[in-house]
PDB file of C-alpha atoms and ligand atoms in Angstrom:
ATOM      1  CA  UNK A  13      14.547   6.492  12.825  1.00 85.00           C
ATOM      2  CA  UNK A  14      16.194   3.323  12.211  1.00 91.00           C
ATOM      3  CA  UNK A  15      16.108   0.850   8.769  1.00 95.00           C
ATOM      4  CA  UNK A  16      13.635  -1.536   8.544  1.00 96.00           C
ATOM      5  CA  UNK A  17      14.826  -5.056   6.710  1.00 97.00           C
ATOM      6  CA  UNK A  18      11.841  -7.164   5.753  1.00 97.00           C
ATOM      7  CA  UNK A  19      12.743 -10.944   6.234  1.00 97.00           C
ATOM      8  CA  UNK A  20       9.798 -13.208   5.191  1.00 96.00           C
ATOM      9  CA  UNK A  21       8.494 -16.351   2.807  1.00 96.00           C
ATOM     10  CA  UNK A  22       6.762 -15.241  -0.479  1.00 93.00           C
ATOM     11  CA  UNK A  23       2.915 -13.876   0.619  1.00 92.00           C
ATOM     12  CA  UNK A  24       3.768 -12.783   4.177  1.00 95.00           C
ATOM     13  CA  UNK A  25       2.727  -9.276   3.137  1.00 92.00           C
ATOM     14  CA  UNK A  26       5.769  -7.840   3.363  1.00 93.00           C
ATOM     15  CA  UNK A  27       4.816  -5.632   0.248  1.00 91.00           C
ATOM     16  CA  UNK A  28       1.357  -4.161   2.037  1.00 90.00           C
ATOM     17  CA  UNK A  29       3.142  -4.028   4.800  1.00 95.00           C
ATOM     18  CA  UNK A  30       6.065  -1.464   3.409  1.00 95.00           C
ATOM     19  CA  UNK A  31       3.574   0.930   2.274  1.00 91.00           C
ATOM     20  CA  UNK A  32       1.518   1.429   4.979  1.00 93.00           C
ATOM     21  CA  UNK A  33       4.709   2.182   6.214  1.00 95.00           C
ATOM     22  CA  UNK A  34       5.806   3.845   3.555  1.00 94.00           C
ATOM     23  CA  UNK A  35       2.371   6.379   3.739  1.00 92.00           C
ATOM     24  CA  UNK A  36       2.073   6.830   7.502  1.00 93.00           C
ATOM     25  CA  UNK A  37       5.772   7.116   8.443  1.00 92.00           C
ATOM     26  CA  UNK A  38       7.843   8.139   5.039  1.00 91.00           C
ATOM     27  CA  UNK A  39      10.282   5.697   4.741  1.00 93.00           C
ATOM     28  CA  UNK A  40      11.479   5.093   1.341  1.00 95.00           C
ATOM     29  CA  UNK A  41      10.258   1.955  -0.431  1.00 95.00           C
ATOM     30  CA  UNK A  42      13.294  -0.054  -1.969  1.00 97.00           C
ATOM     31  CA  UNK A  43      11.578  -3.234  -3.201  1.00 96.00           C
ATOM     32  CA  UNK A  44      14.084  -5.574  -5.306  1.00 97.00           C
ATOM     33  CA  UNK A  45      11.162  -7.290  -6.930  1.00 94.00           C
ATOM     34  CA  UNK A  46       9.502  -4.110  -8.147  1.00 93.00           C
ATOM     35  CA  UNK A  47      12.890  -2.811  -9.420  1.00 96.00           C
ATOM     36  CA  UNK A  48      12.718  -5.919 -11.760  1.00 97.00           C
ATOM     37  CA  UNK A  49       9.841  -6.025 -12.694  1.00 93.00           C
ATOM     38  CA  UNK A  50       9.989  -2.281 -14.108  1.00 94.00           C
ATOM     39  CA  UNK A  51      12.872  -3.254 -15.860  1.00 96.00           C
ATOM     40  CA  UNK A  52      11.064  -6.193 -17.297  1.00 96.00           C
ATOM     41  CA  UNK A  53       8.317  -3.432 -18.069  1.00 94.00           C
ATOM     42  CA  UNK A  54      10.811  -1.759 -19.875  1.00 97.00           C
ATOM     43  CA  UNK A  55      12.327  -4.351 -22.069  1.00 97.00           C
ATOM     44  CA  UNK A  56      15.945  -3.502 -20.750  1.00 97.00           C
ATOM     45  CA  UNK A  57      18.839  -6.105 -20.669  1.00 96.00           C
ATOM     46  CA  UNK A  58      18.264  -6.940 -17.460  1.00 96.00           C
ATOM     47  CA  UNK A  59      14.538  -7.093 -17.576  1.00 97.00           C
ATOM     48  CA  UNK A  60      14.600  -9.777 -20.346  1.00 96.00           C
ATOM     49  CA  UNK A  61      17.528 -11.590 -18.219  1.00 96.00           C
ATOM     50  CA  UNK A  62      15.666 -11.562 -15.273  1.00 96.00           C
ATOM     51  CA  UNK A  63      11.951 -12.654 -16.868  1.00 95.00           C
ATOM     52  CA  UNK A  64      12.330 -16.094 -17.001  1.00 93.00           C
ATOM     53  CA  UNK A  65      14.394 -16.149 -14.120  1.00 95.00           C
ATOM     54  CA  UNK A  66      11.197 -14.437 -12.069  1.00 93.00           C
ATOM     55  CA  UNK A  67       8.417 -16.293 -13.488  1.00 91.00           C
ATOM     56  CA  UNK A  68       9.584 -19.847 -12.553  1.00 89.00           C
ATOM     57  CA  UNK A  69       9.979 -18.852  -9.521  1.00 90.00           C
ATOM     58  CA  UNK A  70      13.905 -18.639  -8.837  1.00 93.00           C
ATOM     59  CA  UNK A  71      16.195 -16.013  -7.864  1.00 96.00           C
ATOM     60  CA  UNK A  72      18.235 -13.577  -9.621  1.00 98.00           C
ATOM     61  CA  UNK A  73      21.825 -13.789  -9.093  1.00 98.00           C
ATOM     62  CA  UNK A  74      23.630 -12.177  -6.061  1.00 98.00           C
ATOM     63  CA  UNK A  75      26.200  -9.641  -8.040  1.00 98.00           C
ATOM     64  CA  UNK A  76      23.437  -8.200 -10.093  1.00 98.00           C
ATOM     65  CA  UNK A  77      21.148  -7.799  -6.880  1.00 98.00           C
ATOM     66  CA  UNK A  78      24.195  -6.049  -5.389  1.00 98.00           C
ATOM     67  CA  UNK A  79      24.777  -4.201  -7.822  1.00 97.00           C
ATOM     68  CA  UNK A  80      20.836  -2.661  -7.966  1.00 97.00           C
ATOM     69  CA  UNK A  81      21.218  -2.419  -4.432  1.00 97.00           C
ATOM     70  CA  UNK A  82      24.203  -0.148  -4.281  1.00 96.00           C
ATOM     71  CA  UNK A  83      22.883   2.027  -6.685  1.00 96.00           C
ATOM     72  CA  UNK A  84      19.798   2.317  -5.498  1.00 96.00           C
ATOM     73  CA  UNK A  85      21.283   3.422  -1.774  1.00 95.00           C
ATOM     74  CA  UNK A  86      23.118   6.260  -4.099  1.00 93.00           C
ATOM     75  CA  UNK A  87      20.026   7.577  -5.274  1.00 94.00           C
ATOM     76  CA  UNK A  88      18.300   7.831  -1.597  1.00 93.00           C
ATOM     77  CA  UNK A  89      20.667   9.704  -0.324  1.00 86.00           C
ATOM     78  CA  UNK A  90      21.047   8.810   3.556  1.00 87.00           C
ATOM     79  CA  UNK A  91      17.062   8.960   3.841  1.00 93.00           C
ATOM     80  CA  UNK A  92      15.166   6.323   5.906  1.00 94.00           C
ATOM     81  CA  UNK A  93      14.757   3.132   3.903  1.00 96.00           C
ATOM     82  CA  UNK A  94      12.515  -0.223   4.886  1.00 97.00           C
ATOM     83  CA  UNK A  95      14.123  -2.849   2.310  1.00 97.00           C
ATOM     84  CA  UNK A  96      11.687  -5.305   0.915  1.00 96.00           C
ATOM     85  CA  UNK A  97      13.111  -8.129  -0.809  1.00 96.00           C
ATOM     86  CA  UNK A  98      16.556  -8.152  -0.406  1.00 98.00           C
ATOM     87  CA  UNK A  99      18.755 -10.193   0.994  1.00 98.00           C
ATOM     88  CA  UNK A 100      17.479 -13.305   0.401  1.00 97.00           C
ATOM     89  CA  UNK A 101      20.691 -15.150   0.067  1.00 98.00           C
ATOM     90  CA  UNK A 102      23.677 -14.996   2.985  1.00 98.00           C
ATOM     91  CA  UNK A 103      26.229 -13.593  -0.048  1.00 98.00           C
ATOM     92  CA  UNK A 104      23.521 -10.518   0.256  1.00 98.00           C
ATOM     93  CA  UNK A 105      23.521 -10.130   3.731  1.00 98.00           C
ATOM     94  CA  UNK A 106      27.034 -10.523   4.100  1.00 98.00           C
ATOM     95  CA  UNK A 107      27.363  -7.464   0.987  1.00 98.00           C
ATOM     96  CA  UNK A 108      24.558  -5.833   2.933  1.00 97.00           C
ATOM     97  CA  UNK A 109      27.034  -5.392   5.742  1.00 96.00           C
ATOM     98  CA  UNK A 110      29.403  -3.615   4.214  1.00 96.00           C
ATOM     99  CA  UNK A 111      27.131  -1.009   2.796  1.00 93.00           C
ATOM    100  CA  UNK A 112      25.119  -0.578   6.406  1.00 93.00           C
ATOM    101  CA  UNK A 113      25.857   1.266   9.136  1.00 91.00           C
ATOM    102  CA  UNK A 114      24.601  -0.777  12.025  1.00 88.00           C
ATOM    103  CA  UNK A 115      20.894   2.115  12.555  1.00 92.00           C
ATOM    104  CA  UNK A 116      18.782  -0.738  11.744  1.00 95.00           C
ATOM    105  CA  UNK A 117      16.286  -3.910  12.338  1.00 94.00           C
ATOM    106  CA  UNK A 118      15.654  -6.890  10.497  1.00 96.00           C
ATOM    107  CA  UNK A 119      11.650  -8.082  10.814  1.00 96.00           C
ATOM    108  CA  UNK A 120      11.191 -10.832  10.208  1.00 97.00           C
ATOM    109  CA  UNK A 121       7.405 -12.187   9.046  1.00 97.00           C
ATOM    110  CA  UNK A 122       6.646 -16.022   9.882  1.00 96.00           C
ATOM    111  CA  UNK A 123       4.142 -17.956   7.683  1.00 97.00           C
ATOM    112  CA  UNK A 124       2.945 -21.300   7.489  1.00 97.00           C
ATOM    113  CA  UNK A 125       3.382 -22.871   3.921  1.00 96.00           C
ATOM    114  CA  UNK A 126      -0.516 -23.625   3.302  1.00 95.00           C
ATOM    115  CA  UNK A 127      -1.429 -20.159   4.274  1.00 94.00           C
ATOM    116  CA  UNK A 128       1.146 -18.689   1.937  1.00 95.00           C
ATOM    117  CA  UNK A 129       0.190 -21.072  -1.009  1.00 95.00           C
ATOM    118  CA  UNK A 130      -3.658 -19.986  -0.536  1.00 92.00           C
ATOM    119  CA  UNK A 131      -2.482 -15.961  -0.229  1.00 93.00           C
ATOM    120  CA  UNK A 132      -0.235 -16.638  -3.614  1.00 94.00           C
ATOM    121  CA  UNK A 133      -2.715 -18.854  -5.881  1.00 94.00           C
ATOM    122  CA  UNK A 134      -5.220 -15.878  -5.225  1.00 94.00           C
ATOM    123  CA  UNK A 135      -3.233 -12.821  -5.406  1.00 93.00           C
ATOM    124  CA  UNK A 136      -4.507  -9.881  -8.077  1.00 96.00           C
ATOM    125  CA  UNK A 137      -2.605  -6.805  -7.656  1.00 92.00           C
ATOM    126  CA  UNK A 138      -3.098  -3.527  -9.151  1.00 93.00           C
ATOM    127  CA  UNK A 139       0.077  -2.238 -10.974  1.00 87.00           C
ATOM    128  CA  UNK A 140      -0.628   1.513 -11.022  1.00 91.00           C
ATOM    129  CA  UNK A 141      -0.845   1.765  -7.348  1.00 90.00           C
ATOM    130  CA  UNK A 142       0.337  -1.098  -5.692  1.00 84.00           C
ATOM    131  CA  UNK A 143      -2.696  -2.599  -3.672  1.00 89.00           C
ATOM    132  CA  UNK A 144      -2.973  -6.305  -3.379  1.00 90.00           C
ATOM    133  CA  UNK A 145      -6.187  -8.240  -3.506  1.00 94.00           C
ATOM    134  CA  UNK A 146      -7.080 -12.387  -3.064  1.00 93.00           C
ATOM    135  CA  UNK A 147     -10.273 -13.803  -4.856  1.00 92.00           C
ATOM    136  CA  UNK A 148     -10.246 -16.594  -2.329  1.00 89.00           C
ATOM    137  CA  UNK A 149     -10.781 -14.366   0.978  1.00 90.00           C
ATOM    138  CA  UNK A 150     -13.670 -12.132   1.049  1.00 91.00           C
ATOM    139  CA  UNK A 151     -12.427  -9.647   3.128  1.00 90.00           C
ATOM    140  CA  UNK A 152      -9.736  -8.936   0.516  1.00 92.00           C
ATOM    141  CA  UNK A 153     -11.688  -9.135  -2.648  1.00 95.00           C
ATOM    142  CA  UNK A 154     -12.152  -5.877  -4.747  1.00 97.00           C
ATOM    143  CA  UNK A 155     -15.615  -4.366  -4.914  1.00 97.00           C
ATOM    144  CA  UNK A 156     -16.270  -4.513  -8.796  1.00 96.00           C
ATOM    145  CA  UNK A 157     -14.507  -7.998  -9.964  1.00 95.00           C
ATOM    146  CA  UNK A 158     -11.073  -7.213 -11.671  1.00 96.00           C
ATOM    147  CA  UNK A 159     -11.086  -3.760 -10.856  1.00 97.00           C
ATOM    148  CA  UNK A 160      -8.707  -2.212  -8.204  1.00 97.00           C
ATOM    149  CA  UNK A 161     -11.219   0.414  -5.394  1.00 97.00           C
ATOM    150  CA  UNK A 162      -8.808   2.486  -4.914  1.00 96.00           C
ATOM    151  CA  UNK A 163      -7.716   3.632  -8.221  1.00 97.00           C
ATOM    152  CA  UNK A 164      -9.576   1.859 -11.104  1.00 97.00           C
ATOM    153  CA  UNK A 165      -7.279  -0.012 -12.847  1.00 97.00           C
ATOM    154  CA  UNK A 166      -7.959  -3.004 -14.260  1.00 97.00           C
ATOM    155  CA  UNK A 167      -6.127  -5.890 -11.691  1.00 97.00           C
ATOM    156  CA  UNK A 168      -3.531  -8.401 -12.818  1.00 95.00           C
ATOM    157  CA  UNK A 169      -2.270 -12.009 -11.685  1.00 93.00           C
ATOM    158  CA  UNK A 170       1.629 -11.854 -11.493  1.00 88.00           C
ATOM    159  CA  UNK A 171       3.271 -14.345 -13.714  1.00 87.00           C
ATOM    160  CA  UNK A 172       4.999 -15.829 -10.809  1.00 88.00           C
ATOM    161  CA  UNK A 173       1.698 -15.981  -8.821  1.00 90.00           C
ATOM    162  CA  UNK A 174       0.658 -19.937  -9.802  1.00 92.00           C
ATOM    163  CA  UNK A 175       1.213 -23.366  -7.772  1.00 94.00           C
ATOM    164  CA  UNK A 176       4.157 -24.414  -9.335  1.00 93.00           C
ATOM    165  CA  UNK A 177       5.870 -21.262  -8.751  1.00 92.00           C
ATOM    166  CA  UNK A 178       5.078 -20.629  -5.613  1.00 94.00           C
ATOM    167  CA  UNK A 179       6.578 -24.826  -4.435  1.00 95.00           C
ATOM    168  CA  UNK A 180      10.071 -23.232  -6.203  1.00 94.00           C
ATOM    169  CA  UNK A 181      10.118 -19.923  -4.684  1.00 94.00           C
ATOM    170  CA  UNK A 182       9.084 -21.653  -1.457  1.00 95.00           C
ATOM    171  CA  UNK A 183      11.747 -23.975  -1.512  1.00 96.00           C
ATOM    172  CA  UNK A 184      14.556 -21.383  -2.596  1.00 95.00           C
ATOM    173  CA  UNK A 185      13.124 -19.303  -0.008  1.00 96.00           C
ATOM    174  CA  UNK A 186      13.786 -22.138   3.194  1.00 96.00           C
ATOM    175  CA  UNK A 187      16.990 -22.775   1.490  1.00 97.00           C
ATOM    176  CA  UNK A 188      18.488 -19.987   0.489  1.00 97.00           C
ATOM    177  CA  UNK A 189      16.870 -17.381   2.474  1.00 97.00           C
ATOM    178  CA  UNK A 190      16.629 -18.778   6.263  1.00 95.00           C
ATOM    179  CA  UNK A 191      19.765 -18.956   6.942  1.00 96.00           C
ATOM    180  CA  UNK A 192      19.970 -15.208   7.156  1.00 97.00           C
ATOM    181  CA  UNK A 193      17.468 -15.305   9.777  1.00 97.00           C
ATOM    182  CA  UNK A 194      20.130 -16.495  12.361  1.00 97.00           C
ATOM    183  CA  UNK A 195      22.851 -14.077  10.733  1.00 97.00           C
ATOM    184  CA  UNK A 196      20.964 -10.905  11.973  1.00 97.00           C
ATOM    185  CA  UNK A 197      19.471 -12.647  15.225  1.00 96.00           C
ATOM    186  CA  UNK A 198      23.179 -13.427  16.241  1.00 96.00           C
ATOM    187  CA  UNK A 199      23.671  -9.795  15.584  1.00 95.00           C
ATOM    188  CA  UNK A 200      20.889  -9.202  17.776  1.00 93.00           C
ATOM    189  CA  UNK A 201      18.550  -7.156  15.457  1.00 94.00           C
ATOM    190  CA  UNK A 202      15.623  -9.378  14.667  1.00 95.00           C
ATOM    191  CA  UNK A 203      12.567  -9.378  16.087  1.00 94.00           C
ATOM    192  CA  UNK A 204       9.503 -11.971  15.114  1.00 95.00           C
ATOM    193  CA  UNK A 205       6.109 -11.171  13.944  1.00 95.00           C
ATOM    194  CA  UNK A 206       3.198 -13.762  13.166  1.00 96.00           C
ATOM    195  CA  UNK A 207       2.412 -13.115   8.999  1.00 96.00           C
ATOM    196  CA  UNK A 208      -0.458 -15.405   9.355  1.00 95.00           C
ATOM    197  CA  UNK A 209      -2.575 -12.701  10.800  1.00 91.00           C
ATOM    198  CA  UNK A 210      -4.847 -10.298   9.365  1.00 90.00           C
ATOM    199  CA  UNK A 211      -3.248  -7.189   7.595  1.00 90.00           C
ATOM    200  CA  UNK A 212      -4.265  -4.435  10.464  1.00 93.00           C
ATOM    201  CA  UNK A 213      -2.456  -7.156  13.322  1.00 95.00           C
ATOM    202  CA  UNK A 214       0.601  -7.146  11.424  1.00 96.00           C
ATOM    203  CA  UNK A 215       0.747  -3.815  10.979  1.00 96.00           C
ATOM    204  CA  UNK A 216       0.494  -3.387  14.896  1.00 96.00           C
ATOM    205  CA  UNK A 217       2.817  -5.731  15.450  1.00 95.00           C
ATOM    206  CA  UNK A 218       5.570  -3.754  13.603  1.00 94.00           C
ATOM    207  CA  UNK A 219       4.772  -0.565  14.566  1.00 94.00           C
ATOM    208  CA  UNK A 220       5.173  -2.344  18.371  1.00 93.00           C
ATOM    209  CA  UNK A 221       8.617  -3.662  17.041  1.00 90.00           C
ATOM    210  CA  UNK A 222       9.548  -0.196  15.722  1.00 87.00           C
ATOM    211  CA  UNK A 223       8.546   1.765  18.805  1.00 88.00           C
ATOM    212  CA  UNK A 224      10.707  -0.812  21.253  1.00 85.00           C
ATOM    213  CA  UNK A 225      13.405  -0.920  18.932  1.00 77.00           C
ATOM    214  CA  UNK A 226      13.596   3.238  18.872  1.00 67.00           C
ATOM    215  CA  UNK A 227      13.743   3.695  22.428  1.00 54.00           C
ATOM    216  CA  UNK A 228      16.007   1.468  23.239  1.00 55.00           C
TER     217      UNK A 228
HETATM  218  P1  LIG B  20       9.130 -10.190  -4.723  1.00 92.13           P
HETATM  219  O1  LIG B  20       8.306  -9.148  -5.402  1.00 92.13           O
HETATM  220  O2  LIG B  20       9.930  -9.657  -3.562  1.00 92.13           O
HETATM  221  O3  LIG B  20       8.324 -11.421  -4.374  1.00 92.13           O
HETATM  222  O4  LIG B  20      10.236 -10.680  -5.804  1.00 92.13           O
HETATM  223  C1  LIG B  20       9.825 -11.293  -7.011  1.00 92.13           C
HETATM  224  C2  LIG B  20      10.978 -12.089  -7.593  1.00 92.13           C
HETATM  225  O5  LIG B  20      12.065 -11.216  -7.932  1.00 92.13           O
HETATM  226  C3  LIG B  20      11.593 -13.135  -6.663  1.00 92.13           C
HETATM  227  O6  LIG B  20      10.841 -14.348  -6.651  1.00 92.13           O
HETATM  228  C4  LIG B  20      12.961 -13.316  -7.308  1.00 92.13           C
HETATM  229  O7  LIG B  20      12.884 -14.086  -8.494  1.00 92.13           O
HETATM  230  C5  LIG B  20      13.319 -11.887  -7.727  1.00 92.13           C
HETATM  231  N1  LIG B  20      14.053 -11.183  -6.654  1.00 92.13           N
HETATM  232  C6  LIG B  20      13.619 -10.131  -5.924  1.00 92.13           C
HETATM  233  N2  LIG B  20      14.538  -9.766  -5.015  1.00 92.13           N
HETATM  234  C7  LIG B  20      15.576 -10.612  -5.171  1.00 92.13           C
HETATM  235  C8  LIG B  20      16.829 -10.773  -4.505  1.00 92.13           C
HETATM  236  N3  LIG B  20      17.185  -9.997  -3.484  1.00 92.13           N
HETATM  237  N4  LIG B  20      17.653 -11.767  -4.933  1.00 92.13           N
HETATM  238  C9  LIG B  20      17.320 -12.560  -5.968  1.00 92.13           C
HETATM  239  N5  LIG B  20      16.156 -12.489  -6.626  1.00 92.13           N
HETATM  240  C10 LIG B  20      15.275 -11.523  -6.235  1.00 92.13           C
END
């Protein structure tokens, strides 16, 4: 079973995407941005360092995202990963390389900027399990307003999840982050998928990716 790498602008489901994965294939889940934000749930050192940092929409810096990465490929143990969130930077693909064997592929999720902004400005997400709703798109609201369907809790708007965030973690992300893009498909291990689909598409899509990739 090879790696997955998630590649993909802020909104391109990348998230939703890793646990369906996650639950109908048992990968382990290594999301960078969920790693901080527990710490920030926590009050650690690092949490409060990397607060501010999160909510105006900018990026932590590349040792300590090494760093969290390294020790969180200790605690997996060899098992079957999909990586959501990191690299975003070429310094973390470059670090990624000498942690990685070469068993796995980088997917990345294509978005235009307008569809993104709409999918961030109306994000809710449940923290106790994970699901993501938008108040803007009816197919994607929850039932009871506020409350997640699938386990009850009440639903929350990330602190990051506003306009003027999203134009900064945008811009960081076509600045900092595309270049990577041509790192891994000069490596030949990326394949494409449209983000600005509907969730069930883009899950298809991957599993498509997945399935060519493996029996290659
Ligand atoms: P995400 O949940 O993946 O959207 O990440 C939320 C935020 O966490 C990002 O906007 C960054 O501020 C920070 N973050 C997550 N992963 C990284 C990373 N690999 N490098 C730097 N900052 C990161």
């Amino acid at each position: 079973m090879k790696n997955i790498i998630f590649i993909a602008p802020p909104a391109a489901g990348k998230g939703t995407q890793s646990k369906l994965l996650v639950s109908n294939i048992g990968y382990e889940h290594i999301s960078t941005g969920d790693i901080l934000r527990e710490e920030i749930a926590l009050g650690s050192d690092l949490g409060v360092l990397a607060k501010s940092i999160i909510d105006d929409g900018n990026l932590v810096p590349d040792d300590i995202m090494i760093d969290i990465i390294k020790k969180k490929f200790d605690s997996i143990k060899g098992k079957p990963f999909i990586l959501d969130g990191f690299p975003r930077t070429i310094n973390q693909a470059y670090a990624l390389s000498n942690i990685l064997d070469d068993n796995f592929i980088t997917v990345y999720m294509y978005l235009d900027k307008e569809v993104a902004k709409k999918r961030i400005v109306g994000r809710l997400s449940c923290l106790t399990c994970g699901k993501s709703y938008n108040e803007f798109d009816e197919k994607l609201m929850p039932k009871v307003n506020g409350i997640c369907d699938v386990c009850g809790s009440s639903l929350v708007k990330r602190a990051d999840d506003n306009e003027a965030s999203f134009e900064v973690r945008y811009n960081s992300y076509i600045e900092k982050t595309e270049p990577i893009i041509d790192y891994y498909d000069k490596m030949g291990v990326l394949v494409k998928i449209d983000a600005n689909n509907d969730r069930t598409n883009i899950y298809n899509s991957i599993i498509e990716c997945i399935n060519r990739q493996e029996v290659r």
